[in-house]
Coordinates of C-alpha atoms in Angstrom, one line a residue:
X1 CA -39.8 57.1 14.1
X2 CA -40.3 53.0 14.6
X3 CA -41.0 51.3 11.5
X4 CA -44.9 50.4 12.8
X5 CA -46.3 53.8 12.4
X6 CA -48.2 54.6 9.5
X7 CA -46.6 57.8 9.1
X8 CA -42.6 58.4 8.0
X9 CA -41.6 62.1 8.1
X10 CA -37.5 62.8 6.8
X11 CA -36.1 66.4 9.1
X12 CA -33.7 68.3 7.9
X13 CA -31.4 68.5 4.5
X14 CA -29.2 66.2 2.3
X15 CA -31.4 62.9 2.9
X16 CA -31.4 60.0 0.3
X17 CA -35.0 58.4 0.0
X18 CA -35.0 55.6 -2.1
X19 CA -37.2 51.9 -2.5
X20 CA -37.4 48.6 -3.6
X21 CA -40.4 46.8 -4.1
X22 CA -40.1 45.9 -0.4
X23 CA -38.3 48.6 1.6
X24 CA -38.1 52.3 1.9
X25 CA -34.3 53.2 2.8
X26 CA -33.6 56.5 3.9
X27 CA -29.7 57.6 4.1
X28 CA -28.8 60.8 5.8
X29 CA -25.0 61.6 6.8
X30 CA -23.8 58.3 8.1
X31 CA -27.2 56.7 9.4
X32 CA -29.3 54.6 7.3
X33 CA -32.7 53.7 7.7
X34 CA -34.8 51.1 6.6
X35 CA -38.7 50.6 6.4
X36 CA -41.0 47.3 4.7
X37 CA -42.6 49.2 1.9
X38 CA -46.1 48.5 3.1
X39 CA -45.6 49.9 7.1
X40 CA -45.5 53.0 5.4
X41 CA -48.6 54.8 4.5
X42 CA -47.2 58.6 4.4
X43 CA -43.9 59.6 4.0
X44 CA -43.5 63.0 4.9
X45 CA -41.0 64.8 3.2
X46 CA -39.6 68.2 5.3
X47 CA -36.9 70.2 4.2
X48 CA -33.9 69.4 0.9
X49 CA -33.5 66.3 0.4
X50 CA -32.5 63.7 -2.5
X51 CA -35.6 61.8 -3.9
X52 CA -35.1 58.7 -6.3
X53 CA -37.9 58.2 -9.0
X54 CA -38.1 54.3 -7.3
X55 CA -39.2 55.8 -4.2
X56 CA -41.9 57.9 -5.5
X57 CA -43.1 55.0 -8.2
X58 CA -42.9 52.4 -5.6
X59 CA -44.8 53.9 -2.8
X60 CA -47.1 55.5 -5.8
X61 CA -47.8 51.8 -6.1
X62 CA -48.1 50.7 -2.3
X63 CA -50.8 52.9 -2.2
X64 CA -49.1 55.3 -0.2
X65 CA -49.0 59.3 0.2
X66 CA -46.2 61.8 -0.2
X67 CA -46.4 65.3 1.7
X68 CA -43.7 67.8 0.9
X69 CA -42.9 70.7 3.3
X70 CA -40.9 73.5 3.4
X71 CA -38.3 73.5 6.6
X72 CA -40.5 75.4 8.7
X73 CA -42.5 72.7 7.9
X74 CA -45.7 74.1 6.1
X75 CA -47.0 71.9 3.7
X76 CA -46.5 72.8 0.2
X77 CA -48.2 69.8 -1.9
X78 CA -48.8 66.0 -2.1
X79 CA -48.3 63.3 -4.3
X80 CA -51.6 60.9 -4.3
X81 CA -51.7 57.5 -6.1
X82 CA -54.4 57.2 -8.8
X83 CA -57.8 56.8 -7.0
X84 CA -56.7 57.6 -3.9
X85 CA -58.7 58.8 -1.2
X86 CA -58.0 60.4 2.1
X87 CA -59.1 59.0 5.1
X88 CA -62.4 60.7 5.0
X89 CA -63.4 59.7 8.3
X90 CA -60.6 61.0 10.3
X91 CA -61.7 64.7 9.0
X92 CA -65.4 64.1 9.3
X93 CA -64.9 62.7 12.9
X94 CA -62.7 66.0 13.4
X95 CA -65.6 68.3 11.8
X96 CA -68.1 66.9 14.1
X97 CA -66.0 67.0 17.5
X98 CA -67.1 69.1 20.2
X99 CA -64.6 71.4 20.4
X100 CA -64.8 71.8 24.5
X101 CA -64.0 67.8 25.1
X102 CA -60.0 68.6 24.2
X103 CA -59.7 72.3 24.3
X104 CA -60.4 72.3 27.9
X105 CA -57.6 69.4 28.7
X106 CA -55.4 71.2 26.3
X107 CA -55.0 74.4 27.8
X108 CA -55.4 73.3 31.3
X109 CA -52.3 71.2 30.5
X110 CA -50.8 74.1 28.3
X111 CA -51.2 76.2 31.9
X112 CA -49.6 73.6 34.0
X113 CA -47.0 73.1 32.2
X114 CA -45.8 76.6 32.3
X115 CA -46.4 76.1 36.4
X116 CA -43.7 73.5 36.2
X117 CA -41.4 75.3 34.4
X118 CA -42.0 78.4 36.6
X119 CA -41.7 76.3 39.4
X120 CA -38.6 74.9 38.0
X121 CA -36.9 78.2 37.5
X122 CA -37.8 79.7 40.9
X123 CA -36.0 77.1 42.3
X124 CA -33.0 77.3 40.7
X125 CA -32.8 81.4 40.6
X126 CA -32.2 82.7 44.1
X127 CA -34.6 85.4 43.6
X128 CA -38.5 85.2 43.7
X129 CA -40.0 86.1 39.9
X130 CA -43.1 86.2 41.4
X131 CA -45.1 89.4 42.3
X132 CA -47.2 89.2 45.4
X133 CA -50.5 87.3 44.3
X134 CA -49.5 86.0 40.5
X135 CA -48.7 82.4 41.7
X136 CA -52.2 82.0 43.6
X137 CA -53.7 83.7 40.8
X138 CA -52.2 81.4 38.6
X139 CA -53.2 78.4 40.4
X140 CA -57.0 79.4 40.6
X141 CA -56.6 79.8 36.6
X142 CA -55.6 76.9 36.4
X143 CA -58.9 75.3 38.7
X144 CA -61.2 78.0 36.8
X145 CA -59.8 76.3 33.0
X146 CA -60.5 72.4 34.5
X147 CA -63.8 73.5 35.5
X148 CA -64.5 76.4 32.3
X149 CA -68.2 75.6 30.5
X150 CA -67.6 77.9 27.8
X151 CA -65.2 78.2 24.9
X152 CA -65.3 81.9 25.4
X153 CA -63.7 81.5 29.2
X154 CA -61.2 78.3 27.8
X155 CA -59.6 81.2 25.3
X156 CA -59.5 84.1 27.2
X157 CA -58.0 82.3 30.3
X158 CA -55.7 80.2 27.9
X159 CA -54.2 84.0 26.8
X160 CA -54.5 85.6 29.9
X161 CA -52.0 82.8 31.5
X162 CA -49.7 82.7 29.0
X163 CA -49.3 86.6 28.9
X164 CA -48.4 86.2 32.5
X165 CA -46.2 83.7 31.9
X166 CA -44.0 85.7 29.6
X167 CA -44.0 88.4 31.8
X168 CA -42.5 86.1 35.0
X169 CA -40.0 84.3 32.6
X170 CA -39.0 88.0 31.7
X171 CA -37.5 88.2 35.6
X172 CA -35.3 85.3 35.3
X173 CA -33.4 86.4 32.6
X174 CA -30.6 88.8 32.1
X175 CA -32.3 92.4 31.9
X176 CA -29.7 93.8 29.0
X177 CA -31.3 91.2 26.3
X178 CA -34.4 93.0 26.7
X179 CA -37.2 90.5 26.6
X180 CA -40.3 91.7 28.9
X181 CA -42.8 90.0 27.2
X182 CA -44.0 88.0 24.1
X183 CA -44.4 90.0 21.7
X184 CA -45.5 89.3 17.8
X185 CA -43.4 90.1 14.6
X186 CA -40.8 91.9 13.7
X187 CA -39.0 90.6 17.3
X188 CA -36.5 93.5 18.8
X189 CA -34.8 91.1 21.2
X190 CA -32.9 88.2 21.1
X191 CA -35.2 86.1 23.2
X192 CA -38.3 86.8 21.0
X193 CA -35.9 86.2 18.3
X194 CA -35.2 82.4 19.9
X195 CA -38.5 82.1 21.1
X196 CA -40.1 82.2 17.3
X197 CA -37.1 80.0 16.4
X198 CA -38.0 77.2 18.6
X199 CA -42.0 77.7 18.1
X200 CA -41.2 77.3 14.3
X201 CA -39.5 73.9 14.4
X202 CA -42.2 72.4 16.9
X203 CA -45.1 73.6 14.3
X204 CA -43.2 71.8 11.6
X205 CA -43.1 68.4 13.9
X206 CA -46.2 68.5 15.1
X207 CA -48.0 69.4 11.8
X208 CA -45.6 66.8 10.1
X209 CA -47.6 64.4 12.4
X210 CA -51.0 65.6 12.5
X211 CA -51.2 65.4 8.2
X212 CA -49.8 62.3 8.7
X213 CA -52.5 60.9 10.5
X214 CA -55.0 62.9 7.8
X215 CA -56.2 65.2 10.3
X216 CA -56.8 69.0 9.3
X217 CA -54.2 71.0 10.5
X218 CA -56.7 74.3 10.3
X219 CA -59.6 72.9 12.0
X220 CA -58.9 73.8 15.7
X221 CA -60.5 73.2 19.1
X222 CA -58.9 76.0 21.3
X223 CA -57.6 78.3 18.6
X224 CA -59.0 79.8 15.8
X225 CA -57.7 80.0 12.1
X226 CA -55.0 78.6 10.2
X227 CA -52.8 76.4 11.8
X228 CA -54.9 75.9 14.5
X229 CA -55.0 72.7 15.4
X230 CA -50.9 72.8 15.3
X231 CA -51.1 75.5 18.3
X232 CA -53.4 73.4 19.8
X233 CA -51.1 70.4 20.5
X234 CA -48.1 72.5 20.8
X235 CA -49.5 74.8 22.9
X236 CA -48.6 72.2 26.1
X237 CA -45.2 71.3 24.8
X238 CA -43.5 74.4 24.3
X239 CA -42.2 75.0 28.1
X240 CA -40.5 71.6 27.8
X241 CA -39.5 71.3 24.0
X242 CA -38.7 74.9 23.7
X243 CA -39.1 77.6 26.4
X244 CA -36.4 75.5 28.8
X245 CA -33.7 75.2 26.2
X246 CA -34.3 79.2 25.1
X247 CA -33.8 80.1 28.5
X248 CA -30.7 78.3 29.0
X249 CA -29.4 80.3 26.1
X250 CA -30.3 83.3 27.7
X251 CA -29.2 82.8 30.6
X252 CA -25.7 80.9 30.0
X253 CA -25.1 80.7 26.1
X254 CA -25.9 84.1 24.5
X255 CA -23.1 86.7 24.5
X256 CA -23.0 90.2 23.0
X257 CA -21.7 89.1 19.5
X258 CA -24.2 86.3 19.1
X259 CA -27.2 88.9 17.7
X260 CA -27.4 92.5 16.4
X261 CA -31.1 94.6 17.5
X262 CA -31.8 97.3 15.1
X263 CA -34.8 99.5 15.3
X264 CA -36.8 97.2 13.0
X265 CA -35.7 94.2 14.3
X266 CA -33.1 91.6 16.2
X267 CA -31.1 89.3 14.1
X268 CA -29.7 86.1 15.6
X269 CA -25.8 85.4 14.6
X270 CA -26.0 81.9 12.1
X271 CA -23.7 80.7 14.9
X272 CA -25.7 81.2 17.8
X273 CA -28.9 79.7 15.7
X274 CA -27.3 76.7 14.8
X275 CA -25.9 75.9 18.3
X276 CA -30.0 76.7 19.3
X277 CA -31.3 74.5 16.7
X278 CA -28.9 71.5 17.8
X279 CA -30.0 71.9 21.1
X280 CA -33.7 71.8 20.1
X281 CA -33.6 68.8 18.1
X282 CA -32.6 67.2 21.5
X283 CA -35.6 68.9 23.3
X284 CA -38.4 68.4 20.7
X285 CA -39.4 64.8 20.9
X286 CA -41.2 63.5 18.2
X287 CA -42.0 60.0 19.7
X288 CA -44.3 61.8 22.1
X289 CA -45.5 64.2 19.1
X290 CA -46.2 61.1 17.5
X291 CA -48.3 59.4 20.7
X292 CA -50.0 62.7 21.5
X293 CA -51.4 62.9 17.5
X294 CA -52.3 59.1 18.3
X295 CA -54.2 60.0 21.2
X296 CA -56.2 62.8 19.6
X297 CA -57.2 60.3 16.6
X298 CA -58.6 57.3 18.6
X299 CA -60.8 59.7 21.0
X300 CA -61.8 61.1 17.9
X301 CA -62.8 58.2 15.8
X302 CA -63.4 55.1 18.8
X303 CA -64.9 57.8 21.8
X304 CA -61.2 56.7 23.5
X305 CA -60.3 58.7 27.0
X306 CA -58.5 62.0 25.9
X307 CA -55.8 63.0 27.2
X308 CA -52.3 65.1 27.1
X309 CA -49.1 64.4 27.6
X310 CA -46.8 67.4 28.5
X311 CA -44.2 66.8 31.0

């Protein structure tokens, strides 16, 4: 996270947040960090983590906010300065949006993004995953979703597409883990089990940066509910930031000892999770996080072009 951006989130465990008058120095392992006190506006706190009194007092002072999250990173409470008020015209510009202008970008890039990936995979697998007519049909989705004038079509060809997806990934991976599809809680595969791993972490980044820049993370355009402005910008960056890196653990890192499937449910080994959360701090990038969250608030509040970034 450069020092420019108005928003300062700390990943992770066993950070040291501390500040001067001047600076904001963060201190986790062997790295140390170092921000003017005034650059930062919201420091967002994610995860167990050391913080000094002088940190809180100072930015208290600066007239910045604190956000505290759990490790999943759902937000759990704030710390506002005395007369503080949130940028009220970031949420009123979100409240009055039409919803159409970025769900239809969103999951049209959501859709080719799992073409790539596909596309990707068939390449490298020596076998077709594809069933006579899926890819074409895929392909007109994807024209129907850039030319959708409903939200009604946007949704149901956003889930339609993604069910599919799941269902093709299913072929390219080994057959005894048992994955044939996405399926919802309690996961009885190991793949599920990785997927909802990886999903987890990106939520926690990308609502990290979308409270940051005082937007409401339950105020959706594509989805519906709580959270759903989260599974909006996620929704294109999971084949890259997540679904790649799962599959490679499927397909090259995941042996028999590495998880235990009950008839209730699939439990990852802590060795195999931590090897998958290493490799998924690598594939998560927050910079573009960061510049996606930047793009939704400028066409939001200035009328800028929208658009998504997802390869």
């Amino acid at each position: 996270m450069a020092a420019t951006e108005s928003w300062l989130p700390v990943f992770g465990y066993g950070g040291h947040i501390k500040a001067t008058t001047h600076e904001v120095v963060i201190v986790q392992g062997s790295a140390t960090r170092r921000y003017p006190l005034q650059a930062v506006r919201h420091l967002l706190i994610v995860g167990g983590h050391t913080l000094h009194t002088s940190a809180v007092t100072n930015l208290l002072k600066a007239g910045a906010v604190i956000t505290f999250f759990d490790i999943d990173g759902t937000p759990v409470g704030y710390l506002y300065p005395y007369g503080y008020r949130p940028d009220e015209a970031v949420r009123f510009a979100q409240e009055r949006a039409a919803p159409h202008r970025f769900a239809q970008p969103l999951a049209t890039a959501g859709l080719q993004s799992r073409l790539l990936l596909l596309e990707e995979l068939y390449d490298r697998a020596g076998q077709d995953i594809f069933y006579a007519g899926e890819l074409d049909f895929l392909y007109q989705a994807r024209e129907e979703l850039s030319v959708s004038v409903t939200m009604e079509d946007l949704r149901r060809l956003s889930r339609l597409t993604a069910d599919m997806y799941y269902e093709i990934l299913s072929r390219a991976l080994p057959p005894e883990l048992g994955f044939r599809r996405r399926t919802s809680r309690p996961y009885l595969d190991p793949v599920n089990a990785m997927f909802s791993l990886g999903y987890a972490m990106l939520y926690g980044n990308c609502c990290v940066a979308l409270i940051g820049a005082h937007l409401d993370p339950d105020l959706g355009m594509l989805h519906e509910g709580a959270g759903s402005f989260v599974h909006d910008l996620i929704e294109p960056q999971k084949a890259v930031m997540v679904d790649r890196a799962v599959i490679r653990f499927a397909r090259e890192e995941i042996g028999d000892g590495d998880y235990e499937c009950g008839e209730k449910r699939c439990y990852l080994d802590a060795n195999l999770s931590a090897r998958l959360v290493a490799a998924l701090r690598d594939s998560i990038d927050q910079s573009r996080i960061d510049a996606q969250v930047r793009i939704l608030r400028d066409a939001l509040l200035a009328n800028a072009e929208f658009h998504v970034l997802y390869w």
